[in-house]
Short mmCIF file of C-alpha atoms and ligand atoms in Angstrom, two decimals:
data_model
loop_
_atom_site.label_atom_id
_atom_site.label_comp_id
_atom_site.label_asym_id
_atom_site.label_seq_id
_atom_site.Cartn_x
_atom_site.Cartn_y
_atom_site.Cartn_z
CA MET W 1 0.00 0.00 0.00
CA LYS W 2 1.34 3.38 -0.99
CA VAL W 3 0.18 5.99 1.39
CA LEU W 4 2.81 8.66 1.00
CA ALA W 5 -0.04 10.87 -0.18
CA TYR W 6 -1.06 11.44 3.36
CA PHE W 7 2.07 12.99 4.71
CA VAL W 8 1.07 16.27 6.21
CA LYS W 9 2.62 18.90 4.05
CA LEU W 10 3.17 22.30 5.44
CA ALA W 11 5.09 25.16 3.95
CA LEU W 12 8.60 24.88 5.27
CA VAL W 13 9.41 27.39 7.94
CA ALA W 14 12.71 28.02 9.66
CA PRO W 15 13.55 25.30 12.18
CA LEU W 16 11.56 25.99 15.34
CA PHE W 17 14.18 25.00 17.83
CA ALA W 18 17.84 25.70 18.10
CA GLY W 19 19.36 23.16 20.47
CA PHE W 20 19.79 19.49 19.67
CA THR W 21 21.31 17.97 22.76
CA HIS W 22 19.02 15.01 23.41
CA GLY W 23 19.85 12.93 20.33
CA LYS W 24 18.53 9.65 21.63
CA LEU W 25 17.31 8.10 18.39
CA GLU W 26 20.54 7.22 16.67
CA GLY W 27 22.18 4.19 15.15
CA CYS W 28 20.01 1.13 15.63
CA SER W 29 17.21 2.86 17.51
CA LYS W 30 16.93 5.47 14.76
CA SER W 31 16.89 2.84 12.03
CA ILE W 32 14.20 0.90 13.89
CA ALA W 33 12.05 4.02 14.41
CA ILE W 34 12.32 4.89 10.72
CA ASP W 35 11.54 1.35 9.59
CA ILE W 36 8.50 1.15 11.86
CA THR W 37 7.15 4.37 10.36
CA GLY W 38 8.06 3.04 6.90
CA ILE W 39 5.81 0.05 7.50
CA TYR W 40 2.92 2.34 8.46
CA GLU W 41 3.50 4.64 5.49
CA ASN W 42 4.50 2.23 2.73
CA GLY W 43 3.76 -1.25 4.02
CA ASP W 44 7.46 -2.20 4.09
CA THR W 45 10.89 -1.06 5.25
CA LYS W 46 12.34 -0.23 1.85
CA THR W 47 13.69 3.22 1.20
CA TYR W 48 11.86 5.29 -1.41
CA PHE W 49 14.58 7.65 -2.56
CA HIS W 50 13.31 7.32 -6.15
CA TYR W 51 9.56 7.50 -5.50
CA CYS W 52 7.82 10.31 -7.43
CA GLU W 53 4.17 10.85 -8.25
CA ASP W 54 1.58 13.57 -8.83
CA LEU W 55 -1.08 12.49 -6.38
CA GLY W 56 -3.54 15.17 -7.37
CA ASP W 57 -3.77 16.27 -3.75
CA GLY W 58 -3.00 19.93 -4.25
CA ARG W 59 0.69 19.56 -3.47
CA GLY W 60 2.21 19.08 -6.91
CA TYR W 61 4.67 16.20 -7.18
CA THR W 62 5.26 14.11 -4.04
CA ALA W 63 8.66 12.45 -4.01
CA GLY W 64 11.39 10.78 -2.03
CA ILE W 65 11.66 9.23 1.43
CA ALA W 66 9.50 11.78 3.22
CA GLY W 67 7.09 12.65 0.43
CA PHE W 68 8.72 16.01 -0.30
CA CYS W 69 6.34 18.15 -2.40
CA THR W 70 6.94 20.69 -5.14
CA GLY W 71 3.86 22.64 -4.06
CA THR W 72 4.79 23.07 -0.40
CA GLY W 73 8.42 24.09 -0.61
CA ASP W 74 10.09 21.14 1.05
CA ALA W 75 11.12 19.54 -2.28
CA TRP W 76 12.78 22.81 -3.29
CA GLU W 77 14.72 22.72 0.01
CA VAL W 78 15.97 19.24 -0.85
CA ILE W 79 16.99 20.23 -4.37
CA GLN W 80 18.79 23.34 -3.17
CA ALA W 81 20.74 21.22 -0.70
CA TYR W 82 21.60 18.86 -3.55
CA HIS W 83 22.76 21.78 -5.71
CA LYS W 84 25.24 22.68 -2.98
CA LEU W 85 26.88 19.30 -3.56
CA THR W 86 26.85 19.48 -7.36
CA GLY W 87 27.95 23.09 -7.67
CA GLY W 88 24.47 23.93 -8.93
CA LYS W 89 24.88 21.97 -12.15
CA ASP W 90 22.80 18.83 -12.30
CA ASP W 91 19.69 17.48 -13.98
CA PHE W 92 17.36 19.51 -11.76
CA THR W 93 19.01 22.82 -12.66
CA PRO W 94 16.87 23.60 -15.75
CA MET W 95 13.77 23.38 -13.52
CA ASP W 96 15.08 25.68 -10.76
CA ALA W 97 13.14 28.81 -11.66
CA THR W 98 9.88 26.86 -11.89
CA LEU W 99 10.55 24.93 -8.68
CA ALA W 100 11.36 28.13 -6.78
CA LYS W 101 8.24 29.82 -8.14
CA TYR W 102 5.87 26.99 -7.16
CA ALA W 103 7.51 26.62 -3.76
CA LYS W 104 7.04 30.32 -3.06
CA SER W 105 3.44 30.52 -4.27
CA GLY W 106 2.40 27.11 -2.93
CA SER W 107 1.26 26.09 -6.41
CA ASP W 108 0.46 22.48 -7.24
CA SER W 109 1.05 23.09 -10.94
CA THR W 110 3.33 20.63 -12.73
CA LYS W 111 3.70 22.78 -15.84
CA GLY W 112 7.36 23.10 -16.76
CA LEU W 113 8.19 20.11 -14.55
CA GLU W 114 7.57 17.42 -17.17
CA LYS W 115 11.03 15.92 -16.53
CA TYR W 116 10.88 16.25 -12.74
CA CYS W 117 9.88 12.69 -11.89
CA SER W 118 12.26 11.04 -14.34
CA VAL W 119 15.14 13.07 -12.90
CA PHE W 120 14.05 12.35 -9.32
CA GLU W 121 13.73 8.63 -10.06
CA LYS W 122 17.11 8.44 -11.79
CA LEU W 123 19.05 10.35 -9.14
CA GLY W 124 17.11 8.72 -6.30
CA LYS W 125 18.25 5.34 -7.56
CA SER W 126 21.79 6.15 -8.55
CA ASP W 127 23.24 9.13 -6.71
CA THR W 128 24.20 8.52 -3.08
CA ARG W 129 24.67 12.28 -2.60
CA PHE W 130 21.02 12.81 -3.52
CA GLN W 131 20.02 10.00 -1.17
CA GLN W 132 22.02 11.53 1.68
CA VAL W 133 20.46 14.94 1.03
CA GLN W 134 17.02 13.36 1.39
CA ILE W 135 18.03 11.71 4.66
CA ASN W 136 19.38 14.99 6.02
CA SER W 137 16.28 16.90 4.96
CA ARG W 138 13.91 14.39 6.53
CA ASP W 139 15.93 14.46 9.74
CA LYS W 140 15.95 18.25 9.83
CA MET W 141 12.28 18.69 8.98
CA TYR W 142 10.72 15.81 10.93
CA LEU W 143 13.13 13.98 13.23
CA LYS W 144 14.82 16.94 14.86
CA PRO W 145 11.61 18.71 15.93
CA ALA W 146 10.42 15.41 17.44
CA GLN W 147 13.71 14.93 19.26
CA ASP W 148 13.66 18.51 20.53
CA ALA W 149 10.17 17.98 21.93
CA ALA W 150 11.33 14.71 23.52
CA ALA W 151 14.24 16.49 25.18
CA LYS W 152 11.93 19.16 26.62
CA LEU W 153 9.72 16.45 28.05
CA GLY W 154 12.72 14.57 29.43
CA LEU W 155 11.76 11.34 27.63
CA LYS W 156 14.15 8.45 28.22
CA PHE W 157 12.69 5.59 26.21
CA HIS W 158 13.19 4.97 22.49
CA ILE W 159 9.59 3.89 22.21
CA SER W 160 8.38 7.36 23.28
CA GLU W 161 10.83 9.08 20.97
CA GLY W 162 9.89 6.79 18.08
CA GLN W 163 6.25 7.65 18.70
CA LEU W 164 6.95 11.40 18.52
CA PHE W 165 8.86 10.88 15.25
CA ASP W 166 6.02 8.84 13.77
CA THR W 167 3.58 11.58 14.75
CA SER W 168 5.85 14.27 13.29
CA ILE W 169 5.86 12.43 9.95
CA GLN W 170 2.10 11.95 9.78
CA HIS W 171 0.78 15.02 11.59
CA GLY W 172 3.58 17.47 10.90
CA PRO W 173 5.97 18.76 13.57
CA TYR W 174 4.27 22.08 14.32
CA ASP W 175 1.62 23.47 16.67
CA ASP W 176 -1.23 23.65 14.18
CA LYS W 177 -4.55 21.97 14.96
CA ASP W 178 -3.44 18.34 14.61
CA GLY W 179 0.30 18.93 14.80
CA LEU W 180 2.79 17.13 17.02
CA LEU W 181 3.22 20.02 19.45
CA THR W 182 -0.53 20.39 19.87
CA LEU W 183 -0.88 16.71 20.72
CA ILE W 184 1.95 16.99 23.26
CA LYS W 185 0.35 20.06 24.82
CA GLU W 186 -3.04 18.32 25.13
CA THR W 187 -1.31 15.33 26.72
CA ASN W 188 0.58 17.54 29.17
CA ASN W 189 -2.57 19.42 30.10
CA SER W 190 -4.48 16.23 30.86
CA PHE W 191 -2.30 15.58 33.94
CA LYS W 192 -3.79 17.39 36.92
CA ALA W 193 -2.24 15.12 39.53
CA ASN W 194 0.77 12.83 39.94
CA ALA W 195 0.51 9.66 37.86
CA LEU W 196 2.96 7.15 39.23
CA GLY W 197 3.98 3.97 37.47
CA ASP W 198 6.74 1.41 37.35
CA SER W 199 8.46 2.10 34.03
CA GLY W 200 11.51 3.52 35.80
CA SER W 201 11.22 6.96 34.17
CA THR W 202 9.30 9.80 35.80
CA LEU W 203 8.63 13.05 33.94
CA ASN W 204 7.93 16.41 35.51
CA ILE W 205 4.84 17.67 33.71
CA ASN W 206 3.53 21.03 34.95
CA GLY W 207 4.92 20.23 38.40
CA LYS W 208 3.32 16.76 38.50
CA ASN W 209 5.25 13.50 38.57
CA VAL W 210 4.11 11.46 35.60
CA ASP W 211 5.41 8.04 34.67
CA GLU W 212 6.79 8.15 31.11
CA ILE W 213 4.76 5.16 29.91
CA ILE W 214 1.56 6.55 31.43
CA TRP W 215 2.31 9.80 29.57
CA LEU W 216 2.93 7.89 26.34
CA LYS W 217 -0.30 5.91 26.63
CA LYS W 218 -2.22 9.14 27.13
CA PHE W 219 -0.48 10.66 24.10
CA LEU W 220 -1.58 7.65 22.01
CA ASP W 221 -5.19 8.08 23.19
CA ILE W 222 -5.11 11.75 22.21
CA ARG W 223 -3.51 10.95 18.85
CA GLU W 224 -6.19 8.35 18.16
CA GLU W 225 -8.85 10.99 18.82
CA HIS W 226 -7.18 13.35 16.35
CA LEU W 227 -6.92 10.60 13.74
CA LYS W 228 -10.60 9.77 14.09
CA HIS W 229 -11.75 13.38 14.33
CA PRO W 230 -9.18 15.63 12.67
CA LYS W 231 -9.57 19.26 13.65
CA ASN W 232 -8.33 20.24 10.20
CA PRO W 233 -9.66 17.61 7.77
CA ASP W 234 -8.55 19.61 4.70
CA ASN W 235 -4.98 18.95 5.52
CA GLN W 236 -5.15 15.21 5.97
CA GLY W 237 -6.48 13.42 2.96
CA GLY W 238 -10.12 13.65 4.06
CA ASN W 239 -11.28 10.82 6.29
CA TYR W 240 -8.33 8.65 5.32
CA TRP W 241 -6.76 9.39 8.68
CA ALA W 242 -9.32 7.34 10.58
CA GLN W 243 -8.07 4.25 8.75
CA THR W 244 -4.54 4.77 10.04
CA VAL W 245 -5.34 4.12 13.69
CA TYR W 246 -3.40 0.88 13.18
CA ARG W 247 -0.21 2.82 13.82
CA VAL W 248 -1.45 3.80 17.29
CA LYS W 249 -2.51 0.22 18.02
CA SER W 250 0.88 -1.02 16.89
CA TYR W 251 2.73 1.20 19.36
CA ARG W 252 0.32 0.14 22.12
CA TYR W 253 1.24 -3.46 21.35
CA ALA W 254 4.95 -2.65 21.69
CA ILE W 255 4.24 -0.92 25.03
CA ASP W 256 2.33 -3.97 26.27
CA GLN W 257 5.41 -6.07 25.49
CA LYS W 258 7.47 -3.58 27.53
CA GLN W 259 9.79 -2.95 24.57
CA TYR W 260 10.80 0.45 25.87
CA ASN W 261 14.41 0.57 24.72
CA TRP W 262 15.45 -0.59 21.29
CA GLY W 263 19.23 -0.66 21.17
CA ASN W 264 20.45 -3.60 19.12
CA THR W 265 17.40 -5.71 19.78
CA ALA W 266 14.67 -6.42 17.29
CA VAL W 267 11.33 -4.82 18.07
CA LYS W 268 8.01 -6.53 17.62
CA ILE W 269 5.16 -4.36 16.40
CA LEU W 270 1.89 -4.90 14.57
CA ASP W 271 1.82 -4.46 10.82
CA ASN W 272 -1.00 -2.55 9.13
CA ASP W 273 -3.21 -5.64 9.16
CA GLY W 274 -2.67 -6.08 12.90
CA LYS W 275 -0.24 -9.01 12.61
CA PRO W 276 2.92 -9.11 14.74
CA THR W 277 6.05 -8.39 12.76
CA THR W 278 9.67 -7.95 13.75
CA VAL W 279 11.74 -4.87 12.90
CA LYS W 280 15.49 -5.30 13.11
CA CYS W 281 18.35 -2.86 13.10
CA SER W 282 19.20 -2.14 9.48
CA ASN W 283 22.68 -1.68 8.04
CA VAL W 284 21.36 0.47 5.19
CA PRO W 285 21.76 4.21 5.87
CA LYS W 286 18.42 5.51 7.14
C1 NAG G 301 5.05 19.44 27.94
O1 NAG G 301 5.58 19.42 29.23
C2 NAG G 301 6.98 19.57 29.34
C3 NAG G 301 7.38 19.36 30.77
O2 NAG G 301 6.63 20.19 31.66
C4 NAG G 301 7.37 20.95 28.82
O3 NAG G 301 8.78 21.14 28.89
C5 NAG G 301 6.93 21.04 27.37
O4 NAG G 301 7.22 22.33 26.87
C6 NAG G 301 5.44 20.76 27.23
N1 NAG G 301 5.19 20.68 25.81
C7 NAG G 301 4.24 21.38 25.20
C8 NAG G 301 4.22 21.27 23.70
O5 NAG G 301 3.42 22.04 25.76
#
């Protein structure tokens, strides 16, 4: 199942946070988090550096590992970063003026971009620099904001950090109606008293002691509500979101198995049909 269409696409704004000291999803735990989200998004753990399609969803062409779009500005960010490595002379260059124009105006037009997908597919398959640029862009746009939010919360478990990354990818990393930061805020605000547990990690939320896993379970409940009743349905592929509650159920399953830290171990989750599946540390750059 190809569901890249439903990435939340927002015009790219300057990174919201400066510091990046937490850095807990790295190496194996990062690769596992990305592969889990890959299963939810694409049905498998392959990398889609060469994916490119006009989905007719008002965002122009959607392409690459994080569904970068020509009509929202994030694809232009990726291509500009690639130009830095090629000295500005590569197969995208003839399309620069058009790409910049559509990024700026938020246009979903594909006029003048007739070669865009064939170039994206070719370079996505063959040029490791282009692949690395996509990885860096995804990390900057989606992983880093999730990790910054995790650091502010004081999260200690990979499973919580993986969940914030997965939410960042699907809901977007910002504080708009269904965005990651809004979900975190609603979760925080739901704790009016201490909520003690036995996970071994206690967060300080608005002066209350809250067990990290109790916090995470509440976050999943709130995310499920947003998936079933998006506050901004325009932005999320209509009622498609309600069908993606499997990704919340899958994380709940991993919590029930107490798979809090991922390290070098394989993690068992539920696939999109609700069947247990194992995600291992990958040696492919993710
Ligand atoms: C959630 O709570 C933590 C800890 O009190 C705080 O640092 C963080 O800013 C809050 N997050 C949001 C998005 O409100």
